PDB file of C-alpha atoms in Angstrom:
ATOM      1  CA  UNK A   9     108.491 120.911 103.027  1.00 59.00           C
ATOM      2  CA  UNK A  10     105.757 119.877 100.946  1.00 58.00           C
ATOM      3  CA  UNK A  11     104.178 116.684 100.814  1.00 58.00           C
ATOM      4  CA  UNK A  12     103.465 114.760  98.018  1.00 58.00           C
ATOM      5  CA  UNK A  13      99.766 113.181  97.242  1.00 57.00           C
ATOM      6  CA  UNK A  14      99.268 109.673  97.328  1.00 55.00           C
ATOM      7  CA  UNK A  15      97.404 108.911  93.603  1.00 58.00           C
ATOM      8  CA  UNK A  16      95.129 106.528  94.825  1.00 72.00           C
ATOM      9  CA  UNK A  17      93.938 108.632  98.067  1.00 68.00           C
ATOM     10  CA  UNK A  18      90.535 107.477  98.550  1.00 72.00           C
ATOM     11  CA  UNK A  19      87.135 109.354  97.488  1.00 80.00           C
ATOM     12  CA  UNK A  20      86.970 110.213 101.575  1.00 86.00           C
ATOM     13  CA  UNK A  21      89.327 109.945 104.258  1.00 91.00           C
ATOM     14  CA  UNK A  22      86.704 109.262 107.220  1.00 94.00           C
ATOM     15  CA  UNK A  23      82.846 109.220 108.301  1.00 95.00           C
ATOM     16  CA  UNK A  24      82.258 110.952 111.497  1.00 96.00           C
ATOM     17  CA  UNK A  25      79.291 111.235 113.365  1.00 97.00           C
ATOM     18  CA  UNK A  26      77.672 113.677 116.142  1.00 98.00           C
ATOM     19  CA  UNK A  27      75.315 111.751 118.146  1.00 98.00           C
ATOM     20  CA  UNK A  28      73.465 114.359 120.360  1.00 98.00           C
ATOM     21  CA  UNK A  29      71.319 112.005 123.508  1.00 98.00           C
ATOM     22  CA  UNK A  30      68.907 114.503 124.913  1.00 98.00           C
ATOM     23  CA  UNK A  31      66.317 113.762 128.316  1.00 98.00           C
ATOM     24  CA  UNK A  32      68.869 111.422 129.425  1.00 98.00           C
ATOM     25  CA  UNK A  33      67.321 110.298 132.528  1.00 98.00           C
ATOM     26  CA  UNK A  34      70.235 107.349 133.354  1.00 98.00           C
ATOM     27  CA  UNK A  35      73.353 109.142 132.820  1.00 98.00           C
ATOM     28  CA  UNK A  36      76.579 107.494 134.570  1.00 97.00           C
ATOM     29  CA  UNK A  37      77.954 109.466 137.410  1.00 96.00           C
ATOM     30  CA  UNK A  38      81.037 107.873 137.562  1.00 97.00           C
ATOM     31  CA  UNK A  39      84.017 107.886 135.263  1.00 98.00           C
ATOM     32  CA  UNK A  40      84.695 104.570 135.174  1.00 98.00           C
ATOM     33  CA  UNK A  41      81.103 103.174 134.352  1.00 98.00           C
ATOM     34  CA  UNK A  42      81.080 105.453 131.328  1.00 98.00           C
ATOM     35  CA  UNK A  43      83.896 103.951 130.526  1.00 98.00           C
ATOM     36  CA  UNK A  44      82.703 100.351 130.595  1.00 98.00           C
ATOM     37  CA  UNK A  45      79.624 101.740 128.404  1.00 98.00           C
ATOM     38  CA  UNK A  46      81.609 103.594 125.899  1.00 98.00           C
ATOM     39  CA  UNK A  47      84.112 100.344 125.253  1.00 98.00           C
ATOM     40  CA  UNK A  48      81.265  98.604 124.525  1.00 98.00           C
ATOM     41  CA  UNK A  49      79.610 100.807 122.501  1.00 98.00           C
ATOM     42  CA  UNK A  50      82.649 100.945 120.563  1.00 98.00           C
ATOM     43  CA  UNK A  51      82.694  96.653 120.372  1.00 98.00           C
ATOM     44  CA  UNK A  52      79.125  96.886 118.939  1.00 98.00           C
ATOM     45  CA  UNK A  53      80.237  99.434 115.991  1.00 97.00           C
ATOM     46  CA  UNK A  54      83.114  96.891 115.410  1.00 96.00           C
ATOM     47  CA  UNK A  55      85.789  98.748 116.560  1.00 97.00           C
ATOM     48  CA  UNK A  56      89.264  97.823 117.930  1.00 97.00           C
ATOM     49  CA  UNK A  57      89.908  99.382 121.263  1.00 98.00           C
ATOM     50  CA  UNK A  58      93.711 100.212 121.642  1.00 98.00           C
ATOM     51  CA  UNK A  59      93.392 102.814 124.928  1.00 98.00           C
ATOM     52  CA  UNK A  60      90.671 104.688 127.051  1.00 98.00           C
ATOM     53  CA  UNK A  61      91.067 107.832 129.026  1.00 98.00           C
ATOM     54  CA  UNK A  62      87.691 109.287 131.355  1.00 98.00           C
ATOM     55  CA  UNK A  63      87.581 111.994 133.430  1.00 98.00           C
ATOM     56  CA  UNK A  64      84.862 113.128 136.454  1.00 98.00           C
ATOM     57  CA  UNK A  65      84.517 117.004 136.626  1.00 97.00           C
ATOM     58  CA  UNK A  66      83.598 118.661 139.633  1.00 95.00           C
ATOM     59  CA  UNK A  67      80.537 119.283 140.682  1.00 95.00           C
ATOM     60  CA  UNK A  68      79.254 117.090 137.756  1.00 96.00           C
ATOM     61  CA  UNK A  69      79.787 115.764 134.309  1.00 98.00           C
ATOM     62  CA  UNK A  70      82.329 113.311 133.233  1.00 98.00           C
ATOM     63  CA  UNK A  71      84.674 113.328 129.757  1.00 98.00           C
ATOM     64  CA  UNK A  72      86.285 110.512 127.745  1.00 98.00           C
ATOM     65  CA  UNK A  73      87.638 109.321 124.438  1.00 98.00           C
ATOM     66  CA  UNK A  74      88.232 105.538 123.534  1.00 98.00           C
ATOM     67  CA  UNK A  75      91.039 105.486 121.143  1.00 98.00           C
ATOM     68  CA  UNK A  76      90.264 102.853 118.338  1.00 98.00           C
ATOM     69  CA  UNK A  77      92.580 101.219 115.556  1.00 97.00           C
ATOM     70  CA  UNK A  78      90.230 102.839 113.639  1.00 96.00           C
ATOM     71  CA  UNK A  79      90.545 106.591 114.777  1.00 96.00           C
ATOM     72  CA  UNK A  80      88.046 107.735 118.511  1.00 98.00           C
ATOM     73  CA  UNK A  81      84.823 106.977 120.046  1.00 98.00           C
ATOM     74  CA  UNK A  82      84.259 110.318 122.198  1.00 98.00           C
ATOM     75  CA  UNK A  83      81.863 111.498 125.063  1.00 98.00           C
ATOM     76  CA  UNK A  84      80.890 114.315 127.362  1.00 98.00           C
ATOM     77  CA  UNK A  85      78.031 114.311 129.545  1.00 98.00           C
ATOM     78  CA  UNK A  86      75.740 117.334 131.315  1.00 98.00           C
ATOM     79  CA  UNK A  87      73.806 115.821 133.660  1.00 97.00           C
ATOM     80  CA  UNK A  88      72.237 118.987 135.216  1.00 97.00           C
ATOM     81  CA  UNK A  89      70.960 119.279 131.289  1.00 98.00           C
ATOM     82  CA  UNK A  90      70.567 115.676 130.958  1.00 98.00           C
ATOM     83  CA  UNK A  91      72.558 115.815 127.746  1.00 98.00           C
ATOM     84  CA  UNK A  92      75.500 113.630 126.220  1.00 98.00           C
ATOM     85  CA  UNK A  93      76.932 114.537 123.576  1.00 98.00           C
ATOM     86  CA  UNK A  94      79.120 111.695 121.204  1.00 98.00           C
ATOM     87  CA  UNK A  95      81.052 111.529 118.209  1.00 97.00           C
ATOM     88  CA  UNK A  96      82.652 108.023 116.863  1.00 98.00           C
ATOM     89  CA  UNK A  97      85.262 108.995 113.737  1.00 97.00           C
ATOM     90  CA  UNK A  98      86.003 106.331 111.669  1.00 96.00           C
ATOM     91  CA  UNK A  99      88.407 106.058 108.668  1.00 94.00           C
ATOM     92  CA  UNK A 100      86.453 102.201 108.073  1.00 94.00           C
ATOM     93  CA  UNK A 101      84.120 102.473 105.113  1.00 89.00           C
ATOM     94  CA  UNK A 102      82.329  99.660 106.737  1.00 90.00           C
ATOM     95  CA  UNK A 103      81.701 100.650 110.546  1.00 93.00           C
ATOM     96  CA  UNK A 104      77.837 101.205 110.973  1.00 93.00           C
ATOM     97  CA  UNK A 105      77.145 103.660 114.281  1.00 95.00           C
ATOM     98  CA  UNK A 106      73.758 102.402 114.570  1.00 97.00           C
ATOM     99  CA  UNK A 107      74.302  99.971 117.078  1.00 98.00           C
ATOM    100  CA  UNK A 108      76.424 101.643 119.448  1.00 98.00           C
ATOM    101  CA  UNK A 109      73.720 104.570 119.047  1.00 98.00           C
ATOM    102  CA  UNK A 110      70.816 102.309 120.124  1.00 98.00           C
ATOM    103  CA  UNK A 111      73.261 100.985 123.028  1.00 98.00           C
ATOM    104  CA  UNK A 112      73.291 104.378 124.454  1.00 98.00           C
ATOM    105  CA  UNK A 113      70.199 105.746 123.913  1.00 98.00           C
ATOM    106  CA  UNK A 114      69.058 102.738 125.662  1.00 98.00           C
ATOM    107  CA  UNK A 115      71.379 102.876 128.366  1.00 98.00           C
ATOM    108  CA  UNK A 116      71.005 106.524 129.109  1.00 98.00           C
ATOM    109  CA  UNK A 117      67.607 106.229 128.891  1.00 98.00           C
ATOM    110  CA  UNK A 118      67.698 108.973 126.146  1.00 98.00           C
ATOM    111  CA  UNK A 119      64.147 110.527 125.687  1.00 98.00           C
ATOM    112  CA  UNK A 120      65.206 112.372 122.044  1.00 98.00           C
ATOM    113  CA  UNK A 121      68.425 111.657 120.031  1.00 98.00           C
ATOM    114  CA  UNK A 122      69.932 113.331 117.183  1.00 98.00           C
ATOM    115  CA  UNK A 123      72.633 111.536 114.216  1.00 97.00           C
ATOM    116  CA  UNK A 124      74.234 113.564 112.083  1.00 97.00           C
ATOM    117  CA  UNK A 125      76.617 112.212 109.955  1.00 95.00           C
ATOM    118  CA  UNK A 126      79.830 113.697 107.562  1.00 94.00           C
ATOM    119  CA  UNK A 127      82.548 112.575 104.932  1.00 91.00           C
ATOM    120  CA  UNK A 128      85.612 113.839 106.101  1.00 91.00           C
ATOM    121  CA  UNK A 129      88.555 114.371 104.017  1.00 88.00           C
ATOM    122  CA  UNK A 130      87.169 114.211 100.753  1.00 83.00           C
ATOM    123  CA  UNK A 131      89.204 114.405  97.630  1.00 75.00           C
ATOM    124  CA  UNK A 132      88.975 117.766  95.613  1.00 72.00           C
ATOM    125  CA  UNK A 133      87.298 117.433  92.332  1.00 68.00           C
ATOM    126  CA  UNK A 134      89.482 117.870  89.447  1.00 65.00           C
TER     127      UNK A 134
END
């Protein structure tokens, strides 16, 4: 089955950006503190939280993903590297990461952090 293509698809379907928080020296141990960080990170971008799911790995590290109206906020941590690594996707044309970014490099106490940022889903050129 082939689909058919909407004419007035927009220049780009998403932004996403790959926030890499290096020298962390307050990373969250537990999964449900990360949590309550990452939900409000994702309140200070502007986001609408719909769900949540964290995980603690064993002997260390946690995972989670905040599922937003607006596509996912995610995170995984390596405290024995004192590294979290985030990505926030967002098919809003308005959502600025900034804030949530300075949230969390304050609250983990990040000594270095890195923002990359990409168009996703961009239309072909004709």
């Amino acid at each position: 089955m082939v689909l058919k293509s909407i004419s007035s698809r927009p220049a780009q379907l998403g932004t996403h950006w790959l926030i890499d928080l290096d020298d962390c020296e307050q990373l969250p141990t537990q999964a449900s503190r990360l949590q309550d960080i990452m939900e409000h990170a994702a309140r200070l971008v502007g986001a609408t939280i719909l769900s949540s799911s964290f995980h603690e790995f064993q002997p260390m590290g946690l995972s989670g993903v905040v599922v937003i109206g607006e596509s996912h906020l995610a995170v995984h941590t390596w405290p024995e590297h004192r590294a979290a690594c985030v990505d926030l996707f967002t098919c809003s044309p308005t959502m600025d990461a900034a804030p949530g970014v300075e949230y969390l490099q304050q609250i983990f106490a990040a000594g270095a952090v890195s923002t990359r940022q990409y168009r996703r889903g961009e239309a072909p050129v004709t």
